Short mmCIF file of C-alpha atoms and ligand atoms in Angstrom, two decimals:
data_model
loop_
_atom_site.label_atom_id
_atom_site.label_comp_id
_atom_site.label_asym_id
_atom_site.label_seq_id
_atom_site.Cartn_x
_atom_site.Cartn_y
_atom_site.Cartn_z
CA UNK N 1 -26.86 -51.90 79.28
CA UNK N 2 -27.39 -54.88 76.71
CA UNK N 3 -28.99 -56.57 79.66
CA UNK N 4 -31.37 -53.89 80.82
CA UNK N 5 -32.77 -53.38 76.92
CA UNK N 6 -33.58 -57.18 76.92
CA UNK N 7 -34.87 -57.14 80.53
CA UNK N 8 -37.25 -54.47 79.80
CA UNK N 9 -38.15 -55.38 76.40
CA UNK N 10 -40.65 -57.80 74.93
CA UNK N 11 -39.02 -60.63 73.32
CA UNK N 12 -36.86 -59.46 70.70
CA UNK N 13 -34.52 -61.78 68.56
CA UNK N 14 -31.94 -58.47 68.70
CA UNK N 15 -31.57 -59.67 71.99
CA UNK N 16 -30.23 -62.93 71.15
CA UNK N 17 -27.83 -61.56 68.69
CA UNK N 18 -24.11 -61.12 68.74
CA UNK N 19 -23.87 -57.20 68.31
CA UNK N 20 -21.67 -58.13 65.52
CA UNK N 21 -24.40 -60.29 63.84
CA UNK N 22 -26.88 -57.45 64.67
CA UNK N 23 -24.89 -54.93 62.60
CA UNK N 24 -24.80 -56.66 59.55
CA UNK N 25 -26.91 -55.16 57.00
CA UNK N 26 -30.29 -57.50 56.59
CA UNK N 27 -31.36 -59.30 53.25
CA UNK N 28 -33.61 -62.11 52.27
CA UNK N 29 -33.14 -65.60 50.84
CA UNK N 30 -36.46 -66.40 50.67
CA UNK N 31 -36.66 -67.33 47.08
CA UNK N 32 -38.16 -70.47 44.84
CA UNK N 33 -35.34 -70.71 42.04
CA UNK N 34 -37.25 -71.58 38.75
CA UNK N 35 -35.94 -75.69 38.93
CA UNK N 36 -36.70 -76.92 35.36
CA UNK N 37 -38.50 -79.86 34.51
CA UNK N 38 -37.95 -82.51 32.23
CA UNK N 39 -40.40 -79.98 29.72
CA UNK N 40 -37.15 -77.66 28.77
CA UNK N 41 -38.64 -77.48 25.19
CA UNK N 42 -41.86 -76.26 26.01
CA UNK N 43 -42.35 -74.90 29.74
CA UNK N 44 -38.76 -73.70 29.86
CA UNK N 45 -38.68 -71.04 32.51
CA UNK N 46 -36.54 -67.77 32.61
CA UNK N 47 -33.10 -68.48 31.54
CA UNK N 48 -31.67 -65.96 34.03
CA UNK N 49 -33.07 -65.79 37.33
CA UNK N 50 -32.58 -62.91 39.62
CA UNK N 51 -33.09 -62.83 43.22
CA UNK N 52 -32.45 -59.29 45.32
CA UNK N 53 -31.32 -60.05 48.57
CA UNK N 54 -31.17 -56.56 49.54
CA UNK N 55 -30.87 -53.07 47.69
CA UNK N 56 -27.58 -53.73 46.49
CA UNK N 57 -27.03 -57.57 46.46
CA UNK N 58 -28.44 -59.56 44.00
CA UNK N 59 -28.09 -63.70 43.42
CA UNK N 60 -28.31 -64.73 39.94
CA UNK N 61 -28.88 -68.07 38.72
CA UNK N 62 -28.76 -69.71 34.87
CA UNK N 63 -31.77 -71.79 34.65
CA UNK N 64 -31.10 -75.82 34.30
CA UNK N 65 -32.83 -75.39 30.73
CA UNK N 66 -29.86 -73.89 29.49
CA UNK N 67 -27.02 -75.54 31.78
CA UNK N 68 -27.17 -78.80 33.91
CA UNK N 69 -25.00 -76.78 36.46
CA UNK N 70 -27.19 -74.22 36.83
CA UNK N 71 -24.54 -71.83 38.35
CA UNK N 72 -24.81 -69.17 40.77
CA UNK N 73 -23.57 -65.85 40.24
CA UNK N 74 -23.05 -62.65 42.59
CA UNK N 75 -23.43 -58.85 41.94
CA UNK N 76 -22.23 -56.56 45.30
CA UNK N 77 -22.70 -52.99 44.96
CA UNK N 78 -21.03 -50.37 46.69
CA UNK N 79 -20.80 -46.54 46.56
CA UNK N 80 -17.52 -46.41 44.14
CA UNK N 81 -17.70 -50.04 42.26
CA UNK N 82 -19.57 -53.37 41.75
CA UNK N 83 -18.36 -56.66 41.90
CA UNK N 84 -19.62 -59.59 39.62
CA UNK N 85 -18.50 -62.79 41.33
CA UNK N 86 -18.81 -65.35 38.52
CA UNK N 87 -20.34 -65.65 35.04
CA UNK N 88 -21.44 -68.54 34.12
CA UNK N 89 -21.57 -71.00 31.73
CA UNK N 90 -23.46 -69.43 28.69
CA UNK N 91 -21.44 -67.34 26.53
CA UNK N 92 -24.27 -66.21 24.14
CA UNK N 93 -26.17 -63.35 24.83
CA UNK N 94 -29.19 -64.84 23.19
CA UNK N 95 -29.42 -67.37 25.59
CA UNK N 96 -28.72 -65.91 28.69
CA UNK N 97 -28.23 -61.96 28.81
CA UNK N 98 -25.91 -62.25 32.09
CA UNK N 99 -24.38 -59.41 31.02
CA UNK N 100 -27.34 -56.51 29.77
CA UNK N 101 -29.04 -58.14 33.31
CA UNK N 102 -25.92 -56.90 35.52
CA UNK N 103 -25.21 -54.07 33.84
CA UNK N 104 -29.06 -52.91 34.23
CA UNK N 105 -28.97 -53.57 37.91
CA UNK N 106 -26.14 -51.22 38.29
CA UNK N 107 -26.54 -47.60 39.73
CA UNK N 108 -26.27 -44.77 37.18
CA UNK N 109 -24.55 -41.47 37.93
CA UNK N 110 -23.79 -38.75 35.49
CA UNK N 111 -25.31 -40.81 32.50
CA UNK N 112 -22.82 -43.58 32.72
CA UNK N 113 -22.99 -46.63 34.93
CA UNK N 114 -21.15 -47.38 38.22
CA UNK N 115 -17.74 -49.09 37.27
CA UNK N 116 -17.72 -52.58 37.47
CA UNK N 117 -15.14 -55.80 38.57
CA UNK N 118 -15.92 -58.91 36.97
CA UNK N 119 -13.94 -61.71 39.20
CA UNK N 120 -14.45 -65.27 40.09
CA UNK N 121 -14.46 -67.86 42.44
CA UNK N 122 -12.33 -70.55 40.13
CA UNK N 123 -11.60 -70.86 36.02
CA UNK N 124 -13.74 -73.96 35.86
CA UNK N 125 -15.84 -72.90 32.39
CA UNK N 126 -19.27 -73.28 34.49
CA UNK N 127 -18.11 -69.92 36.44
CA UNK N 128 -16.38 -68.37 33.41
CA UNK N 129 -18.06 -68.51 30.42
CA UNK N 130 -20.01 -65.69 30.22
CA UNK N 131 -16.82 -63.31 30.41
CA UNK N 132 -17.17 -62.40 26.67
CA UNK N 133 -20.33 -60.52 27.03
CA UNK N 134 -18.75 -58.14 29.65
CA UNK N 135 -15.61 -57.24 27.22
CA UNK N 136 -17.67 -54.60 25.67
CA UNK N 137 -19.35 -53.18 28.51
CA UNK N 138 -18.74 -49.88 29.69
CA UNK N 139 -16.37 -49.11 32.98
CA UNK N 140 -16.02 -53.05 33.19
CA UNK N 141 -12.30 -54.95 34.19
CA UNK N 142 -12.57 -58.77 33.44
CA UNK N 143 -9.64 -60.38 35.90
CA UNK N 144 -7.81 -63.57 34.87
CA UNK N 145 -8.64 -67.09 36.81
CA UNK N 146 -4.85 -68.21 35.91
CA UNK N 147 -3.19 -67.98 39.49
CA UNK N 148 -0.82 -65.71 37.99
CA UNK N 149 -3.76 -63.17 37.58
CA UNK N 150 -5.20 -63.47 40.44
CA UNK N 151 -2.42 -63.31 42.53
CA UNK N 152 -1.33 -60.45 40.70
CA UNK N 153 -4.91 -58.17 40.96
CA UNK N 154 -5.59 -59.56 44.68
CA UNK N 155 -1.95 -58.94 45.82
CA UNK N 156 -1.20 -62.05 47.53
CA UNK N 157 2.57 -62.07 48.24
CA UNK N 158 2.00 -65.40 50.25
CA UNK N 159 -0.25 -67.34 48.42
CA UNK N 160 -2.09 -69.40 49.82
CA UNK N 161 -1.89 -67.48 53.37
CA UNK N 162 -3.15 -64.14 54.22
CA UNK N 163 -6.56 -62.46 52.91
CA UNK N 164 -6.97 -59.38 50.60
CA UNK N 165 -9.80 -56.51 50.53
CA UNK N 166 -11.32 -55.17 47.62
CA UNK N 167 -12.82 -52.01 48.61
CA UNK N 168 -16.20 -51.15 46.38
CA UNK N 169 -16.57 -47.60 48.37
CA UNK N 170 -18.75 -48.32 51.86
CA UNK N 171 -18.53 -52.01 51.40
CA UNK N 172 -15.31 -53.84 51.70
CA UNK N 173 -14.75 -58.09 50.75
CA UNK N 174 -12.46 -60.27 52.09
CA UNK N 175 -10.65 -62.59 49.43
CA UNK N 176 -9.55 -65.68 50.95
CA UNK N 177 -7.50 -68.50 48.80
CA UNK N 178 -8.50 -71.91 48.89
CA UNK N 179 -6.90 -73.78 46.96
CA UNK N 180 -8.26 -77.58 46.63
CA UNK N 181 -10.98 -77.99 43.88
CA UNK N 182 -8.92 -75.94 41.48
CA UNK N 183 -5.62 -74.37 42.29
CA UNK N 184 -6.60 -70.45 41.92
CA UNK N 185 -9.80 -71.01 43.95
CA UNK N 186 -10.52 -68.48 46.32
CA UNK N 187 -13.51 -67.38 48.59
CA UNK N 188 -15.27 -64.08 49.35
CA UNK N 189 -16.55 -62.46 52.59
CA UNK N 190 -18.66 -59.83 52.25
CA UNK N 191 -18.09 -57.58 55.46
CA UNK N 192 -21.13 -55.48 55.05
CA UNK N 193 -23.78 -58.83 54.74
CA UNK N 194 -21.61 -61.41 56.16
CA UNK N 195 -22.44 -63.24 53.03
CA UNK N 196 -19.96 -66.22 51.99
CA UNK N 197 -19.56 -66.86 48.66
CA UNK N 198 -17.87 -70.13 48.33
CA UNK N 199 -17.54 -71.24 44.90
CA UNK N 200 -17.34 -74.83 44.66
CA UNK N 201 -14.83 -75.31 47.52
CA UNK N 202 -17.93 -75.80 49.99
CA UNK N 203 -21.51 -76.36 48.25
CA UNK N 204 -24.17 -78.52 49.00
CA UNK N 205 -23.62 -81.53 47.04
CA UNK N 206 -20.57 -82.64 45.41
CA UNK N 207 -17.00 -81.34 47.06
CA UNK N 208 -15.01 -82.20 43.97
CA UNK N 209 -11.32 -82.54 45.63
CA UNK N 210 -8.77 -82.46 43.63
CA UNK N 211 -5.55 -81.70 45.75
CA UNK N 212 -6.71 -83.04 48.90
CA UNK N 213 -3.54 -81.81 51.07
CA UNK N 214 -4.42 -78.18 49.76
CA UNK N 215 -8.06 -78.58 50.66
CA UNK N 216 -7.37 -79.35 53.74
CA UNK N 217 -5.37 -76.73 54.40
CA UNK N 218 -7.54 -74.24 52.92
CA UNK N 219 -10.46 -76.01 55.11
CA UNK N 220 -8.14 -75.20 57.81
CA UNK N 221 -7.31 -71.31 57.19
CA UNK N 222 -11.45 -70.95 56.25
CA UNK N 223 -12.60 -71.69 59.84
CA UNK N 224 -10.00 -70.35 61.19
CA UNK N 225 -10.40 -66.98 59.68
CA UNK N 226 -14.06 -66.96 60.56
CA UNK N 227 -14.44 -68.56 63.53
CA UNK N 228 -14.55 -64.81 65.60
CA UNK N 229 -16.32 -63.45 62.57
CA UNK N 230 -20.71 -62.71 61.96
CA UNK N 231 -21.84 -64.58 58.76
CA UNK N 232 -25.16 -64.74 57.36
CA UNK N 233 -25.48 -67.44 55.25
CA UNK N 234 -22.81 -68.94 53.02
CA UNK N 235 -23.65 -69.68 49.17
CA UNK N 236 -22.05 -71.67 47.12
CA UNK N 237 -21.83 -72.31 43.26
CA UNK N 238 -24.36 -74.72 42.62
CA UNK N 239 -27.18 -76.42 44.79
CA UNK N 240 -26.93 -80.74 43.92
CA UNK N 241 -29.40 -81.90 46.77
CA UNK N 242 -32.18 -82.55 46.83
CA UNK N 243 -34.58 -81.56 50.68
CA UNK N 244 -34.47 -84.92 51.56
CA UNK N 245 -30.03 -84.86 51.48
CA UNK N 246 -30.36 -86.62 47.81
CA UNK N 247 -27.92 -86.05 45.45
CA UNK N 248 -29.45 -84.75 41.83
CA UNK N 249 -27.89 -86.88 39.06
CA UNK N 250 -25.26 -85.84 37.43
CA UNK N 251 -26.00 -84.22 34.07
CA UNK N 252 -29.73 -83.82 34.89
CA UNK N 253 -31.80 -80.69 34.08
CA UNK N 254 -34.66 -82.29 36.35
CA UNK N 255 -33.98 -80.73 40.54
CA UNK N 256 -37.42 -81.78 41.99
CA UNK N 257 -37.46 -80.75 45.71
CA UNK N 258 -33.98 -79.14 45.69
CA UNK N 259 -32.40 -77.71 48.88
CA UNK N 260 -32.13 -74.01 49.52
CA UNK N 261 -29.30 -72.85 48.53
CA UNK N 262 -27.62 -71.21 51.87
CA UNK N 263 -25.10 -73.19 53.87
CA UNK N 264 -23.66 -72.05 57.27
CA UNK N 265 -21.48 -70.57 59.72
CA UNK N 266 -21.25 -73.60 61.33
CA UNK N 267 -20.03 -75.85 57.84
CA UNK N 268 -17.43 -73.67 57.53
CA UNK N 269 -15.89 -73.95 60.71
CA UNK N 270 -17.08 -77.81 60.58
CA UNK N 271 -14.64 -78.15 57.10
CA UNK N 272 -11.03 -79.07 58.60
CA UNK N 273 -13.33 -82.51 60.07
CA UNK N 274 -15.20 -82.87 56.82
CA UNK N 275 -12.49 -82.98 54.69
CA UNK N 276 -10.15 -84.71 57.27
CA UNK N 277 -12.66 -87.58 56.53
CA UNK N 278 -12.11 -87.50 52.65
CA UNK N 279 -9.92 -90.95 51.62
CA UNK N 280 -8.99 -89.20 48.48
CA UNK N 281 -11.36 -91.36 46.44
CA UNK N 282 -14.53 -91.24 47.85
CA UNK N 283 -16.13 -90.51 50.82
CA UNK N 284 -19.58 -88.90 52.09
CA UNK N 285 -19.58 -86.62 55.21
CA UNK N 286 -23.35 -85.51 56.14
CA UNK N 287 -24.92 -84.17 53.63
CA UNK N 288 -21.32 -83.40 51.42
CA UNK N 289 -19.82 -86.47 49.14
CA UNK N 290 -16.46 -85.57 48.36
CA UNK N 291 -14.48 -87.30 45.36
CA UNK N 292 -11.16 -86.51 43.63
CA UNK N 293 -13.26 -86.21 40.23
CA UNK N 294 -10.27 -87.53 37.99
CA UNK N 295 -9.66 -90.81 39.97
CA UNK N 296 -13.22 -91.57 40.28
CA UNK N 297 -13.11 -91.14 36.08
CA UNK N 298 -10.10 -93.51 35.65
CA UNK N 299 -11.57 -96.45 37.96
CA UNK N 300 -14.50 -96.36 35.95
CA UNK N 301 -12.61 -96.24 32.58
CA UNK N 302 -10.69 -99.13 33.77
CA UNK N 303 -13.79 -100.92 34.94
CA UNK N 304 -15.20 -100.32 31.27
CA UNK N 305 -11.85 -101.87 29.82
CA UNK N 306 -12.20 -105.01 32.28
CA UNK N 307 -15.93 -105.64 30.85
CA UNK N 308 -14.94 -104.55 27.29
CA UNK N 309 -11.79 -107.08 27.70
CA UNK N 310 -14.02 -109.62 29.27
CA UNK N 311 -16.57 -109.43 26.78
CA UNK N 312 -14.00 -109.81 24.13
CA UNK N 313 -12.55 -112.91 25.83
CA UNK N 314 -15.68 -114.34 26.00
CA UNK N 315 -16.82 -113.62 21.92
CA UNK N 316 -13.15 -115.43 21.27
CA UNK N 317 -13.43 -118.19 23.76
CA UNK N 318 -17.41 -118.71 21.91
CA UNK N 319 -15.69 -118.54 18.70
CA UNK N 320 -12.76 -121.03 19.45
CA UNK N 321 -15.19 -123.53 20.86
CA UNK N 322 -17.45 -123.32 17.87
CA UNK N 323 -14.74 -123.53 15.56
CA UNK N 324 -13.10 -126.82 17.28
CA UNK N 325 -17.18 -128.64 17.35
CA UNK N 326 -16.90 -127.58 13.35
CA UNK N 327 -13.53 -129.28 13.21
CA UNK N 328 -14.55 -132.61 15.39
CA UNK N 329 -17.56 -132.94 13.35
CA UNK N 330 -15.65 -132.46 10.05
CA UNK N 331 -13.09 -134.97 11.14
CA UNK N 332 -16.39 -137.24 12.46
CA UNK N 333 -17.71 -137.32 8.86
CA UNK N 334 -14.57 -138.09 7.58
ZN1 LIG R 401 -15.43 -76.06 39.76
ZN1 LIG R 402 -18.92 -75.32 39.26
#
């Protein structure tokens, strides 16, 4: 039948769809994300920036004017609940209203809004900061990024094996755990998109590793767990390339020419091979650059002692020799 609607058609690209791919429900990421310049003071642009992908999925993203990681944030909505993926790294409100913003993108019924989940990739403070300005919100549940809590509100009893499901009503997410750049990391999988929100266990730029044996195992269960399923696009938690495969600097509020933001189906089943490559120092794979963040830190502290020591041996040695010429020319004279 599939065969007779292409034969008979004109072209179509349903044609060259998986029906699974065909039945996810469309969205756009067609966006230009406000990148600052080095003019924060006085061209500064939005300091939240929304994007709608589709009626009830929205990408948000704080401007580099008010954070240098310019985080991503995601806000699913289905029939019975909403689900904030990440908040930030701004607590004040003043600054950046992450939380007014979600809550006015939320569905009203009855006079109140739809009840919402406030979870999160990882408890690194760049995805977690901006939980105090959802603790007064109405119909809002803030969960824990201890593993304890999420274990706990997920209801792993295998950690790290197995996948949960939140249910928002009409819309059901996967929760995978990946366990690598930070030890209650997990990933979601939005059924209804086939968006992949990855956090920063797979973004484009820096794979900060810092249990390499977990990471690989997590790599492992990832493309294992979607290599028979339809994904869209996968999104991680920052973008730190530039279009040319450039890394931004770190620290930087100045992206000129920075990649789009999705990633693929393909990187994630690609991951067991990238990270397989990671020495557990520093490595590059295409366009990722992996590096166990803390080792990286101490080689360079203990290259800054070597210079500092070396510098100090050499102001002594200077001052010894300039000493002993005083002496000789003291003893000269006498
Ligand atoms: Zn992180
Ligand atoms: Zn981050």
């Amino acid at each position: 039948m599939k065969s007779l609607v292409c034969a008979g058609l004109v072209i179509s690209t349903l044609c060259f769809m998986s029906p699974a791919r065909a039945q996810l429900a469309p969205g756009s990421m067609d966006v230009q994300w406000s990148t600052a310049t080095t003019h924060c003071e006085t061209k500064a642009p939005p300091s939240l920036q929304v994007h709608r992908y589709n009626a009830t999925t929205f990408v948000l993203r704080e401007s580099l004017c008010e954070t240098v990681e310019a985080p991503f944030m995601y806000l699913l909505v289905g029939t019975d609940k909403a689900l904030l993926i990440d908040t930030g790294d701004v607590a004040e409100s003043q600054r950046v209203p992450l939380g007014n913003t979600v809550m006015s993108l939320l569905p009203q019924a009855n006079g109140s809004t739809l009840p919402l989940i406030v979870v999160h990739t990882h408890g690194h403070l760049d995805h977690r900061t901006g939980d105090s300005q959802f603790a007064q919100q109405p119909n809002t549940q803030v969960v824990g990024t201890d593993l304890d809590h999420v274990k706990q509100f997920f209801g792993f009893t295998d950690w790290p094996n197995g996948a949960a499901q939140l249910d928002l009503g009409g819309r059901v997410v996967d929760v995978l755990p990946t366990p690598g750049h930070y030890a209650s990391h997990v990933l979601y999988y939005d059924r209804q998109t086939g968006l992949v929100f990855s956090g920063d266990f797979l973004l484009p730029g820096r794979l900060l590793i810092e249990d390499r044996a977990a990471d690989l195992a997590s790599a492992h269960r990832v493309a294992d767990f979607f290599k028979d399923r339809p994904v869209s696009y996968v999104l991680g938690g920052h973008i730190e390339l530039d279009k040319n495969g450039a890394l931004s600097g770190l620290g930087t509020a100045y992206h000129p020419d920075e990649r789009a933001l999705p990633m693929s189906k393909q990187d994630l089943l690609d991951l067991p091979a990238i990270v397989a490559d990671f020495n557990g120092f520093y490595s590059t794979h295409g366009m990722f650059v992996m590096m166990n963040q803390n080792r990286v830190l101490l080689a360079l502290l203990v290259g800054a002692l070597a210079v500092l020591a070396g510098i100090g041996y050499g102001v002594y040695r200077f001052f010894r020799r300039h000493k002993a010429k005083r002496r000789a020319a003291a003893t000269a004279m006498a």
